[in-house]
Every structure is written in structure tokens, then in C-alpha cells.
Amino acid sequence: MSFQNSDYIEVIRATENNLKNVSLRIPKGQITVFTGVSGSGKSSLCLDTIAAESRRELNETFPSFVQQYLPKYGRPKVERINNMPVTIVIDQKKPSSNSRSTVGTYTDIQALLRLLFSRVGKPFVGYSDTFSFNHPAGSCPRCAGLGEIRELDIHKLVDFDKSLNDEDTIHYIAFGKGGWRWIRYAHSGLFDLDKKIKDYSPEELDLFLNSPQIKLKNPPSNWPKTAKYEGLIPRMYRSIINSEEGLLHAAVLNPMLTMGTCPDCQGTRLNEKIRSCRINGKNIAEVGDMPISELAAFISAIDDPLAVDLKRELMRRVQALNDIGLGYLSLSRGTGTLSGGEAQRIKIAKYINSALTDMAYVLDEPSVGLHPQDITRLKNSLRHLRDHGNTVLIVEHHREIIAMADHIVDMGPMAGSHGGEIMFEGSYPELLASDTITGRMLRQKSAFKTQTRQPQGWFPVRHADLHNLKDLSVDIPHGVLTVIAGVAGSGKSSLMEFFQTHCDRETIFIGQKNIGINLRSTPATYLEISDPIRKLFAQANKQNMQLFSFNSKGACPACGGKGVIVSDMAFMESIETVCEVCHGSRYAEEVLQYQYKGKNIADVMDLSVEEAVDFFEGLPFQPQLQALNKVGLGYLHLNQTMTTLSGGELQRIKLADQLHRKGEVFIIDEPTDGLHLDDVHRLLKLFQEMTDAGNTLILIEHSLDVMKEADYIIELGPGGGEKGGRLLFAGTPADMLSAADSVTAPYMKESLPA
């Protein structure tokens, strides 16, 4: 198949992942939405083929020296792509959670604010750099610009019942006997190395713990000539606690520290001199703490002629964040506290002001974490990207985003090996009239479930004041399915965090955070069914179990059990190829001669979960496989690398691992993220079964379909950030329709059958 039309991106015969020889034309300058059930091939086509090839070819335009510093993209399995624009992927990966990174620094608004204060702030205290909490001239000296102090508990660091000659007297890296940090105390000549710390005289103890850097008068011969002696506590703060090393070894360090707001700067991170500079009565720290929705009014009120150009640039950036529904955030908010959806919307706002045109923007489920009210703002921002002369490609399940598309590509028919085909291409009205799963689900409007469960008791929450919660008191029902609703930033997660801390029952939290995955992690290893499978092979063939592990004796000698060979091309991009010896199976050839029920270990591990349920029928670990099937992951292969899974898929694997529990309290954070409407209904059926089994389920959710299946709804709001944190409604879904304060009620009414 060949197309010759520059108004289209032309994909010719794509076979990446589960794609089955897919060819299509995607109109440029329009919004195209890719739909289909989870695992049907949407991301494989949009992200792993189109975006990956664009970025790979763009990188190849740079000199080889530059390429070594760029991200590495393998060549996707596609014959060719014609008329490819430069592609920008706007995904949900959060910026690194560096303690010095904030919404203001990430969006570059903070840099413009610093310039503004250096020009028009009174009194003049310095140029723009000095207004940065990351600059020595601007940062608070006590907390080094972190806004919080970490007080060291010296008794958790030092064992006072031991001497410096004992093992593990100072419990931190390189302070052990013989370590390079230990040497600075042992070789100083200041201390009796066999004397217990608790027996030091007051002078010795003060010298050991608190001495500033000093040059020793008559040091021993083994003391370095230029070295200075420094007490343990100032040294810990200078070189470890207030440095990158402290972040790197936080797991070791944090148990020794007590965290709190810095009393000198009150958490603003800036020193007193910088805080004395004001514009219209506010300093830069106070402006940074404002909700972005209020920041626009502050900027507009500045009338100094020196601020004209800066005001215009600041307003463009602030307004873009406001327009996309992030007005509740403040510039001082740490990027590590943002959700994936918030991080993605910040990126969208950043590109809205870009002067670039004729680009292709690829978005991975931008509706994630959004209340129906917020979707309207998102739609306006996506149209803005398109109308600037760009092509917008969106992987999405949300009804409203699908409805706004100029063009729709529906993948299917099912997931995994049962997917990878184009089922439909066309407009939204045409999709509604089609017989695809997506078309049928979009035509349906579900009603409230006929009967709600009665609570078996209540969990009282009293005077919750965490983050933006406003002295909130509410009773959470026991033994039923409850949804916590509200717009983005309204306090839903804060309420659940407070509830977990104060609940007298243990709770099981299932979120979408990383679950410690790597190249060798698979669904089989996570659910701990690899060992039982290896045991079956060992018993059937009278061999050692380790022979059937690709992480042990059974590994292919060529690739070490990875299934791929990574060739380092020095300055050029590394090339990843399927291992020619094991052909990607990961196992040594001699291992594959052994069989169980007619299959070797590589064949069995390559089974899909669906196939494995039948293959291992009646065996003790079959329930784990059935659990994966129940959460809609039957299309995954037992040996699939977990690094290839989405956040939603990882969350459902966690859920599958907990399905056997009864009488527990589950808190599940937005479980329908990344799910097709058909998958949502399957998951809802599972949640009803879990509740019937005696569990209490509390879902943080935006999906109206999920709310209609709940027994009880608690809604927070009315807005996000400081405008949220209040109780708007608590009761049954049907009662919500008549709740005057509910933000969700109008959308609920609209979603019901006529």
C-alpha cells in the first residue's frame, strides 16, 4: 500500500508489539484520537511507532557527539512512515522529585518573577539571581534554601556506648572503622580511640560533635597536610544532610532526622534581606504561595513602566495554567507532589505558548485525574494546540475527549494477541453508529444500580486539616462501596491520607506508583508463581529447579537471560537486538529439551495469562492467574517485562495480588485510569464481588459510571487548592441529584438514560 499526500502522516505496515501489519493515514492539522480496549495496540501505534520513529530520526540529525547525550530510541517495527512531522510527546511522567524543583522553577515562571522583583521591587536588594532560593545570596542560611530543617538526632547516629575503635559506632556510610570518614577522627590525635563516647569529657565531646572547621596545631604524621578537622554534626549537615548525597542515601539518613518547617524563613526558603523587597505589599515568597488563579490579578495590578514586557510574558504563562484547570496550584508547590495528570497538564500549558508550528503533539490519556468539570478546560487547550497549526494525536478513553476528535482510529478487536488491528476510522458520529466495542459502549448510558448496600457501621473522620482540608468531619461507611469525588485538587487524596493515619483499622492502599520493577520483573515473578512453575519442571524431569530460571543456571549464556543483546556503539545510539542464540526466550538451549505437559519452560512462560489459566487447571497457584484475568489483564504474557506496563496495568497487578483478602479496608486511587469503557464495567463487576466478600472499598474516582455503581458518595470541593477541602455532599448516588452544592450532580444527571 502506498499513499502520496503530504496532508497526511502515512504509516506503512507497522508490526510493533501486537500490531498486525497496520497501515493508515492520519490527517495533519487535526485532532486524532486513538481508542480501543486496554492492550489493543493504541500506544503501540501512536507512541511506540509514530512518536518513536520521529524522535529517532530527529536525533540522527545531530552530530554523533551530541547524540550520546540524547535519549535512546530503538527503531520501531514499521516499513516506513511518510510526511513525518517533528513529534513532541506530552506524557504523564512526573518531573524528578528534587526538593529544589517547584511548579515555578519547572514552568520558568519563577525566573520571570525574580526578574520582575529585581526591576520594580522596593527596596532594591540585588539582581534576579539573588531572588532564587537555589542561589547562596538568596537562600535562607539555616535551611540552605530547602524551606525545612532536618534536625539530626545524634543518638540515632552515634552509639555512645562504643568507642571509635569499635565496629559500627557511627551509623552512616564510610564512618565505620577504617572508613575514609572515620579516619578524620581516628587520625586526628584528639581522641582516645578505645574510650567510650559517653566517657568523653565535656570538652572532648564538644570537640568531637560540634567543632567548626579548624586547622590542627600538631597533627599526627598520618594526618593529611592540608586537611581541616570538623566536628561530626556540622560535617553531617554540610556534606551530607544539605547535599545531593543526603537525597541519594535518604533511606539510611531519614530515620536519624526530624523534619520541620525552618523557623528562620518560615518555610519560604529565602533569607530576610530578599523577603524585605516587596511589590504592592508582597514579597516574592508570598507571591509564590498564591494560588495561580490569584497570581494573575497580582501581576495585572503592577503599574510600573519597567514591568510592561515582563507582565505580558508572565500573564501568558500564568493564564495558560489557569485555562487548563491548574489555577489551584501555587508556584511554590514541589513538583514531587504533583500527580501524573497534573504534570502532563503543566507540559500542555507550556507548549500552548510555544511559537513552534507544524508539530505533532502526542498525548497519553490527558483526561487522567480530571473531574468532568475540568474536561471542558482541557478540551479548549487541546483545540488551541491544533488551531496553532499543529497535529494532535491522543490516546484516550474518555467520552468527551473522543467526542471532540476530528478523526478517530479505533483499535481492537480485543487485547494483546487478540488486538493490533484497525477496527474503525472516521468521525465521532460514524463511530457511534459502528458495531465496534467502543461504538456500542459510547451509545450506552447506564442508570443507577437498583439497590444500594446498607453500611455495617461507620469510620468517623473528625476535624481533618491536612493540606487544604478545612476542618472537615465526615463519616465513611463500613462494608460498602464508597466513591470519593470532587474536582482535581479538591482534597480527595488528602482526606484518604488523613483517614489512613487516624483509622483504627489497617488499610490496604492500591495506587499507581512504581512497584519496584526492572528488566527482569515479570507478572509471574511479581505474583510469585515462577517458583511453583519451575518446581513442576524440576519434578517432571528430575532436575534442579535453578536450571529452569533465566536468572540462574538456565540463563542463555549469550544474553545472560535478558533475551536481548545491547550493543554499545560508543557515540552512536546503542542497538538492541533479539538474542540470536535463544531467539528472545532467555533460556539456554539445553534447558529447552525438558518438557512439562508437552511444552518447554520458554513455551510455558510465553503463555498469556488467559492460556495459563487453562494450562495449569487445578494447581494451587491457579487462583493467582485467575485473579489477573479478573482484573482484565488476561492478555499479558507470564514473561512480559514489567517495564512495558502502564501505571494502570501495574495498579491492577497490585489489585490482583490482594483479591484473596476478605474483611479488609481497601483504598484504591483512580482505578479506571487508562481503561476503556468495556474494561471499566468488568472492573466494576470485580469491585462488587470484593464488597460482597465482606471488604470495604473506598475509590478515589472521577468516572460517572463508577459513581452510579457506588453505594455511597462523598464529594469534596467546590474548587481545587485553597478553594477546595470542604464537604459538599455525603449520601447515596441518587440523593446526589438533589444536592444543591454538588459540582458533580449536573454531570451525573446528564449521563443518565433519558
mmCIF file with all atom_site columns, C-alpha atoms in Angstrom, residues 16 72-75 77 519 562-569 573-579 641 644:
data_model
loop_
_atom_site.group_PDB
_atom_site.id
_atom_site.type_symbol
_atom_site.label_atom_id
_atom_site.label_alt_id
_atom_site.label_comp_id
_atom_site.label_asym_id
_atom_site.label_entity_id
_atom_site.label_seq_id
_atom_site.pdbx_PDB_ins_code
_atom_site.Cartn_x
_atom_site.Cartn_y
_atom_site.Cartn_z
_atom_site.occupancy
_atom_site.B_iso_or_equiv
_atom_site.pdbx_formal_charge
_atom_site.auth_seq_id
_atom_site.auth_comp_id
_atom_site.auth_asym_id
_atom_site.auth_atom_id
_atom_site.pdbx_PDB_model_num
ATOM 1  C CA . GLU A 1 16  ? 5.438  -3.103  16.613 1.00 0.00 ? 16  GLU A CA 1
ATOM 2  C CA . LYS A 1 72  ? 17.929 6.439   23.035 1.00 0.00 ? 72  LYS A CA 1
ATOM 3  C CA . TYR A 1 73  ? 15.049 5.274   20.843 1.00 0.00 ? 73  TYR A CA 1
ATOM 4  C CA . GLY A 1 74  ? 15.138 1.887   19.133 1.00 0.00 ? 74  GLY A CA 1
ATOM 5  C CA . ARG A 1 75  ? 13.959 1.557   15.546 1.00 0.00 ? 75  ARG A CA 1
ATOM 6  C CA . LYS A 1 77  ? 8.985  -2.264  13.524 1.00 0.00 ? 77  LYS A CA 1
ATOM 7  C CA . LEU A 1 519 ? 14.072 -5.592  33.109 1.00 0.00 ? 519 LEU A CA 1
ATOM 8  C CA . LYS A 1 562 ? 17.668 -10.856 29.137 1.00 0.00 ? 562 LYS A CA 1
ATOM 9  C CA . GLY A 1 563 ? 16.519 -12.127 25.746 1.00 0.00 ? 563 GLY A CA 1
ATOM 10 C CA . VAL A 1 564 ? 18.204 -9.187  24.007 1.00 0.00 ? 564 VAL A CA 1
ATOM 11 C CA . ILE A 1 565 ? 21.754 -8.121  23.231 1.00 0.00 ? 565 ILE A CA 1
ATOM 12 C CA . VAL A 1 566 ? 22.526 -4.440  23.809 1.00 0.00 ? 566 VAL A CA 1
ATOM 13 C CA . SER A 1 567 ? 25.420 -3.291  21.601 1.00 0.00 ? 567 SER A CA 1
ATOM 14 C CA . ASP A 1 568 ? 27.217 -0.169  22.833 1.00 0.00 ? 568 ASP A CA 1
ATOM 15 C CA . MET A 1 569 ? 28.019 1.933   19.753 1.00 0.00 ? 569 MET A CA 1
ATOM 16 C CA . GLU A 1 573 ? 22.895 5.091   19.634 1.00 0.00 ? 573 GLU A CA 1
ATOM 17 C CA . SER A 1 574 ? 23.044 1.705   21.370 1.00 0.00 ? 574 SER A CA 1
ATOM 18 C CA . ILE A 1 575 ? 21.457 -1.047  19.319 1.00 0.00 ? 575 ILE A CA 1
ATOM 19 C CA . GLU A 1 576 ? 19.179 -3.567  20.991 1.00 0.00 ? 576 GLU A CA 1
ATOM 20 C CA . THR A 1 577 ? 18.688 -6.808  19.073 1.00 0.00 ? 577 THR A CA 1
ATOM 21 C CA . VAL A 1 578 ? 16.922 -10.059 19.875 1.00 0.00 ? 578 VAL A CA 1
ATOM 22 C CA . CYS A 1 579 ? 19.470 -12.618 21.050 1.00 0.00 ? 579 CYS A CA 1
ATOM 23 C CA . THR A 1 641 ? 8.796  -7.357  31.151 1.00 0.00 ? 641 THR A CA 1
ATOM 24 C CA . THR A 1 644 ? 6.496  -2.230  29.392 1.00 0.00 ? 644 THR A CA 1
#
